[in-house]
Every structure is written in structure tokens, then in C-alpha cells.
Coordinates of C-alpha atoms in Angstrom, one line a residue:
M1 CA -0.9 -10.7 -34.7
E2 CA -3.3 -12.7 -32.5
I3 CA -2.7 -16.2 -31.2
I4 CA -5.7 -18.4 -30.2
F5 CA -5.6 -21.9 -28.6
K6 CA -8.7 -24.0 -29.1
N7 CA -9.1 -27.0 -26.9
V8 CA -5.4 -27.8 -27.1
E9 CA -4.0 -31.0 -25.6
H10 CA -0.4 -32.0 -25.7
R11 CA 1.1 -35.3 -24.7
Y12 CA 4.8 -36.0 -24.7
Q13 CA 6.1 -39.3 -26.1
L14 CA 2.7 -40.1 -27.5
K15 CA 1.8 -43.8 -27.8
T16 CA 4.9 -45.0 -25.8
P17 CA 5.1 -46.3 -22.3
F18 CA 6.4 -42.9 -21.2
E19 CA 3.4 -40.9 -22.5
R20 CA 2.7 -37.9 -20.3
L21 CA -0.2 -35.4 -20.5
A22 CA 1.2 -31.9 -20.3
L23 CA -1.7 -29.8 -21.6
E24 CA -5.4 -30.6 -21.3
D25 CA -8.2 -28.7 -23.1
V26 CA -6.4 -25.4 -23.1
S27 CA -8.3 -22.5 -24.7
L28 CA -6.8 -19.0 -24.5
S29 CA -6.2 -16.0 -26.7
I30 CA -3.2 -13.5 -26.9
P31 CA -4.5 -10.4 -28.6
S32 CA -2.2 -8.3 -30.8
G33 CA -0.3 -5.7 -29.0
Q34 CA -0.9 -6.9 -25.4
F35 CA 1.5 -7.7 -22.7
V36 CA 0.4 -11.1 -21.4
S37 CA 2.0 -12.8 -18.4
L38 CA 1.9 -16.6 -18.0
I39 CA 2.2 -17.7 -14.4
G40 CA 2.0 -21.1 -12.6
H41 CA 4.1 -23.3 -10.4
T42 CA 6.8 -25.7 -11.9
G43 CA 5.1 -28.4 -14.0
S44 CA 1.9 -26.4 -14.6
G45 CA 2.4 -26.4 -18.4
K46 CA 3.8 -22.9 -19.0
S47 CA 6.9 -24.0 -20.9
T48 CA 4.8 -26.4 -23.1
V49 CA 2.4 -23.5 -23.9
I50 CA 5.2 -21.2 -25.1
Q51 CA 6.7 -23.9 -27.3
H52 CA 3.3 -24.1 -29.1
L53 CA 3.3 -20.4 -29.8
N54 CA 5.7 -20.7 -32.7
A55 CA 5.0 -24.4 -33.5
L56 CA 8.1 -25.8 -31.9
L57 CA 5.6 -28.3 -30.5
K58 CA 2.3 -29.2 -32.1
P59 CA -1.0 -30.1 -30.4
T60 CA -2.0 -33.7 -30.0
K61 CA -5.6 -32.5 -30.0
G62 CA -7.2 -29.2 -30.8
S63 CA -5.8 -26.3 -32.9
I64 CA -3.7 -23.1 -32.6
Q65 CA -4.3 -20.1 -34.8
I66 CA -1.1 -18.0 -35.2
G67 CA -2.0 -15.0 -37.2
D68 CA -3.3 -16.3 -40.5
R69 CA -2.0 -19.8 -40.0
T70 CA -3.8 -22.6 -38.2
I71 CA -1.8 -25.5 -36.7
E72 CA -4.1 -28.6 -36.2
S73 CA -3.4 -31.9 -34.5
G74 CA -2.9 -34.8 -36.9
K75 CA -2.0 -32.6 -39.8
K76 CA 1.5 -32.3 -41.3
E77 CA 2.5 -28.7 -41.4
K78 CA 4.9 -27.1 -43.9
H79 CA 6.7 -23.8 -44.1
L80 CA 6.9 -23.3 -40.3
K81 CA 10.0 -21.1 -40.7
E82 CA 7.8 -18.1 -41.4
I83 CA 5.9 -18.7 -38.1
R84 CA 9.2 -18.9 -36.2
K85 CA 10.3 -15.6 -37.7
R86 CA 7.0 -13.9 -36.7
V87 CA 7.0 -15.3 -33.2
G88 CA 10.4 -15.0 -31.5
V89 CA 11.1 -17.0 -28.4
V90 CA 13.8 -16.1 -25.9
F91 CA 14.3 -19.1 -23.6
Q92 CA 15.4 -19.0 -20.0
F93 CA 19.1 -18.1 -19.6
P94 CA 19.3 -17.1 -23.3
E95 CA 23.0 -16.1 -22.8
H96 CA 23.8 -19.8 -22.8
Q97 CA 22.8 -19.8 -26.5
L98 CA 25.3 -17.1 -27.5
F99 CA 28.2 -18.6 -29.4
D100 CA 29.7 -16.3 -32.0
E101 CA 33.0 -14.3 -31.9
T102 CA 31.4 -10.9 -31.5
V103 CA 28.1 -9.4 -30.3
E104 CA 27.4 -8.2 -33.9
K105 CA 27.9 -11.6 -35.4
D106 CA 25.6 -13.2 -32.8
I107 CA 22.8 -10.7 -33.5
C108 CA 23.3 -11.1 -37.2
F109 CA 23.1 -14.9 -37.2
G110 CA 19.3 -15.2 -36.9
P111 CA 18.3 -12.8 -39.7
M112 CA 21.0 -14.1 -42.0
N113 CA 19.7 -17.6 -41.4
F114 CA 16.4 -16.3 -42.7
G115 CA 17.9 -15.0 -45.9
V116 CA 18.7 -11.4 -44.9
S117 CA 21.9 -9.9 -46.4
E118 CA 25.0 -9.4 -44.3
E119 CA 24.7 -5.6 -44.9
E120 CA 21.1 -5.5 -43.8
A121 CA 21.8 -7.7 -40.8
K122 CA 24.6 -5.5 -39.6
K123 CA 22.4 -2.4 -40.0
R124 CA 19.7 -4.1 -37.8
A125 CA 22.4 -5.1 -35.2
N126 CA 23.5 -1.4 -35.0
E127 CA 20.0 -0.1 -34.6
L128 CA 19.1 -2.8 -32.1
A129 CA 22.1 -2.1 -29.9
T130 CA 20.6 1.3 -29.2
I131 CA 17.1 -0.1 -28.7
V132 CA 18.2 -2.7 -26.1
G133 CA 20.5 -0.2 -24.4
L134 CA 23.9 -1.5 -25.4
P135 CA 26.8 0.8 -26.2
K136 CA 27.9 0.6 -29.9
E137 CA 31.4 -0.4 -29.0
V138 CA 30.0 -3.6 -27.5
L139 CA 29.2 -4.9 -31.0
Q140 CA 32.8 -5.8 -31.7
K141 CA 33.4 -7.4 -28.3
S142 CA 33.0 -11.1 -27.5
P143 CA 29.6 -11.6 -25.9
F144 CA 31.3 -13.6 -23.2
D145 CA 33.2 -10.5 -22.0
L146 CA 29.9 -8.8 -21.0
S147 CA 27.9 -8.7 -17.8
G148 CA 25.0 -11.1 -17.3
G149 CA 22.4 -8.3 -18.0
Q150 CA 24.3 -7.2 -21.1
M151 CA 24.5 -10.8 -22.4
R152 CA 20.7 -11.1 -22.0
R153 CA 20.2 -7.9 -23.9
V154 CA 22.3 -9.4 -26.8
A155 CA 20.2 -12.5 -26.8
I156 CA 17.0 -10.4 -26.9
A157 CA 18.5 -8.3 -29.7
G158 CA 19.3 -11.5 -31.7
I159 CA 15.6 -12.4 -31.6
L160 CA 14.4 -8.9 -32.4
A161 CA 16.8 -8.8 -35.4
M162 CA 14.4 -11.3 -37.1
E163 CA 11.7 -8.6 -36.7
P164 CA 9.1 -10.7 -34.9
Q165 CA 5.5 -9.5 -34.3
V166 CA 5.3 -11.5 -31.0
L167 CA 8.1 -11.8 -28.5
V168 CA 7.9 -14.7 -26.0
L169 CA 10.2 -14.6 -23.0
D170 CA 10.7 -17.4 -20.5
E171 CA 11.8 -16.1 -17.1
P172 CA 13.9 -13.3 -18.7
T173 CA 15.1 -11.9 -15.4
A174 CA 16.1 -15.3 -13.8
G175 CA 19.5 -15.1 -12.1
L176 CA 19.9 -11.3 -12.5
D177 CA 20.5 -8.9 -9.6
P178 CA 17.8 -6.3 -8.7
R179 CA 19.2 -3.6 -11.0
G180 CA 19.6 -6.1 -13.9
R181 CA 16.0 -7.3 -13.4
N182 CA 14.6 -3.8 -13.5
E183 CA 16.6 -2.9 -16.6
I184 CA 15.4 -6.0 -18.5
M185 CA 11.8 -5.5 -17.4
N186 CA 11.8 -1.8 -18.4
L187 CA 13.3 -2.8 -21.8
I188 CA 10.6 -5.4 -22.4
S189 CA 7.9 -2.9 -21.4
S190 CA 9.3 -0.3 -23.8
L191 CA 9.3 -2.9 -26.6
N192 CA 5.6 -3.4 -26.0
K193 CA 4.6 0.3 -25.6
E194 CA 7.0 1.9 -28.0
Q195 CA 7.6 -0.8 -30.7
G196 CA 4.1 -2.3 -30.5
L197 CA 5.3 -5.8 -29.9
T198 CA 3.0 -8.4 -28.5
I199 CA 4.7 -9.7 -25.3
V200 CA 4.2 -13.1 -23.8
F201 CA 6.1 -13.2 -20.5
V202 CA 6.6 -16.3 -18.3
T203 CA 7.5 -15.4 -14.8
H204 CA 7.6 -16.6 -11.2
S205 CA 7.6 -13.0 -10.0
M206 CA 4.1 -11.9 -9.0
E207 CA 5.4 -8.4 -8.6
D208 CA 6.5 -8.2 -12.3
A209 CA 3.2 -9.7 -13.5
A210 CA 1.3 -7.2 -11.4
Q211 CA 3.3 -4.2 -12.5
Y212 CA 3.7 -4.9 -16.3
A213 CA 1.1 -7.2 -17.6
D214 CA -2.2 -6.2 -19.3
R215 CA -3.5 -9.7 -18.7
I216 CA -2.4 -12.7 -16.7
I217 CA -3.1 -16.3 -17.6
V218 CA -2.7 -18.8 -14.6
M219 CA -1.7 -22.4 -15.5
D220 CA -2.3 -25.3 -13.1
K221 CA -1.8 -29.0 -13.8
G222 CA -1.8 -28.4 -17.6
K223 CA -5.0 -26.4 -17.6
V224 CA -5.9 -22.7 -17.7
S225 CA -7.0 -22.1 -14.1
M226 CA -7.6 -18.3 -14.3
S227 CA -7.4 -15.5 -16.8
G228 CA -7.9 -11.8 -16.4
T229 CA -6.4 -8.4 -15.6
P230 CA -3.8 -8.3 -12.8
K231 CA -6.4 -6.7 -10.5
E232 CA -8.9 -9.5 -11.3
I233 CA -6.4 -12.2 -10.8
F234 CA -4.8 -11.0 -7.5
K235 CA -8.2 -10.3 -5.9
Q236 CA -8.6 -14.1 -5.9
H237 CA -5.6 -14.4 -3.6
E238 CA -7.1 -17.3 -1.7
K239 CA -7.5 -19.3 -4.9
L240 CA -3.9 -18.5 -5.9
K241 CA -2.6 -19.8 -2.6
E242 CA -4.6 -23.0 -3.0
I243 CA -2.8 -23.8 -6.2
G244 CA 0.6 -23.0 -4.7
L245 CA 1.2 -19.5 -6.0
D246 CA 2.4 -16.4 -4.1
I247 CA 0.8 -13.0 -4.4
P248 CA 2.6 -9.7 -4.9
E249 CA 4.5 -8.5 -1.8
P250 CA 2.6 -5.2 -1.7
L251 CA -0.8 -7.0 -1.6
Q252 CA 0.5 -9.4 1.1
F253 CA 1.6 -6.3 3.1
I254 CA -1.9 -4.8 2.7
L255 CA -3.5 -8.1 3.9
D256 CA -1.2 -8.3 6.9
L257 CA -1.9 -4.7 7.8
E258 CA -5.7 -5.3 7.6
Q259 CA -5.4 -8.2 10.0
R260 CA -3.2 -6.4 12.5
L261 CA -5.1 -3.1 12.6
G262 CA -8.6 -4.5 12.0
V263 CA -9.2 -2.1 9.1
S264 CA -10.5 -2.6 5.5
L265 CA -8.1 -1.7 2.7
S266 CA -8.2 -2.0 -1.1
H267 CA -7.1 -5.3 -2.5
E268 CA -6.3 -3.5 -5.7
A269 CA -3.0 -2.3 -4.1
I270 CA -1.0 -4.9 -6.1
T271 CA 2.0 -2.7 -6.9
F272 CA 4.4 -0.9 -4.5
K273 CA 3.1 2.5 -5.7
K274 CA -0.6 1.6 -5.0
A275 CA 0.3 0.1 -1.6
V276 CA 2.1 3.3 -0.6
E277 CA -1.0 5.3 -1.7
E278 CA -3.3 3.1 0.3
V279 CA -1.1 3.3 3.5
T280 CA -0.7 7.1 3.1
K281 CA -4.5 7.4 2.8
L282 CA -5.0 5.3 5.9
F283 CA -2.6 7.0 8.2
G284 CA -3.0 10.5 6.7
G285 CA -6.7 10.2 7.3
Q286 CA -6.2 9.2 11.0
A287 CA -3.7 12.1 11.5
H288 CA -6.2 14.6 10.1
D289 CA -9.0 13.3 12.4
E290 CA -6.9 13.8 15.4

């Protein structure tokens, strides 16, 4: 299911003394099946964008096509529940939204709220425990007895139980240790590659954006500043730094090495694997020449 923004503007508290422009003339597309990363510094408009993806917010100008539905400014929209079922949003620190007695009941809440029978909801919870990497015995435990990483998996399972076509995640690894971060990122990647889910992923981690995304959208001051593949985006590292964003650590290492040694290296080395290959090539070549 494709999502297309056309000249979208959003103003908070419209026509009040507290009116604030959050998005201005935003046009972007999220093709079906892609893993799209949304990056930008705090206040750039990322969170406002993701709340438009399932019509939690509506544009004050422009339009958004969500599958076969079009949300236009100035028009009253009905039956938004179906959109919110198809586009599932996992907000930052989703474990704070867990509330039920058991993990199973927490996962079942969403689909049952959309009219799914208790029997079917429990079946989905059982299947999803495996998909998100939770032991089956966890289903009967309180979600508050779990580790931070496990609680986040429960929250993701609760959204997946509604069988969305698009999964939107706002900083899904925030606050996790390195192992928890890797586990969650590998889970999200597998949902994209193996389940075919479209992923929209908001992150401050340039390393995660470089490693996992098919395409990156860069937000700055409520506008789309850049859009392209990770290689295309991070080649423009000077522009990224101008708008206050970091670049992946492997690329920064390559740039530092160039400066120290006076050599020319590939700026496509945006992941740790590629950086190691580039350095091996550099020093391996020198050793061979000697």
C-alpha cells in the first residue's frame, strides 16, 4: 500500500494566538514494500509526518493518499478506523502503553477492538509471539515482569495483531542497550523482508538508517530537505552537517582516515562492513606493493 503526500502543510492550533507551522509544502512518497527511514533533528517535523500516515492528524493544506483513500484539507473524513488498522503506528517508548494483566491480553486488545473474536485474537497472539521472538510462556506473564526489549516486542506484536500493511515506528530502539537495539532492528528488518510489510522508521541513529533503509527522507524545519538511497544521502555529508545531522560512524572514520593519510577512499562506505572492506583494500594493497 503506497502513501503519497502532496504539498502538505500542517499548522497546530490553527487560527489561535498559538498557531504554529509544523509542516510546509511536504511532498513525498512511501512505496509499498519499502523500508523508509525518516531522519531529522528535534523539531524538524518527523513526528508530525508520522501522525499523518494514519490520519491521526490531517493536513491544513494539501492531500495525503493512503492506499485507495485520499485525505484532503478542509474535508471531513469518515471511517478512519480502517486506515488506522492498515497503518499501524508504534510510538516512542511503546512499553509505556502496555496496561493489561497478561502479555496475551495486551496483544489481543487491538484486534478485538476492531471486531476480531477472542479466539482469533488469541490465535494471532500465539503466532506473533514466535514472529517477534518471545517464548510462548511469556504470554501468560504480566508485561511489566519483562525486560525492556521484551516489552517493546510485546508492543510491536500488539500492532501487528491488527494485521497492518504499513508499520510505522518512532525511535523503536530508544533507551535499549546495544544487544536490545540489534535484536529490535533485526526483527523490524525481517518483518520487511519476510512478511513484506512496508516500514517507516524514525531514528536518530545514522548507522541504523544506513544499514537497514532502502530510502531515507531527511526533514529540516518542517520541509523535506533530501530524499534518496542511503548512499545518495550520506554522500552529501557536508549538507547533512549544515542542517545539524551526524553521519554514520563508519563514514566519519573513512573521512578522518582520508585526511590523516592523504588518500582517497570510497564515500559509499557507510556501514561497518563496507568500511572494513575499504580499509582492508587500502592496507592490503600497500602491503602487496612492498
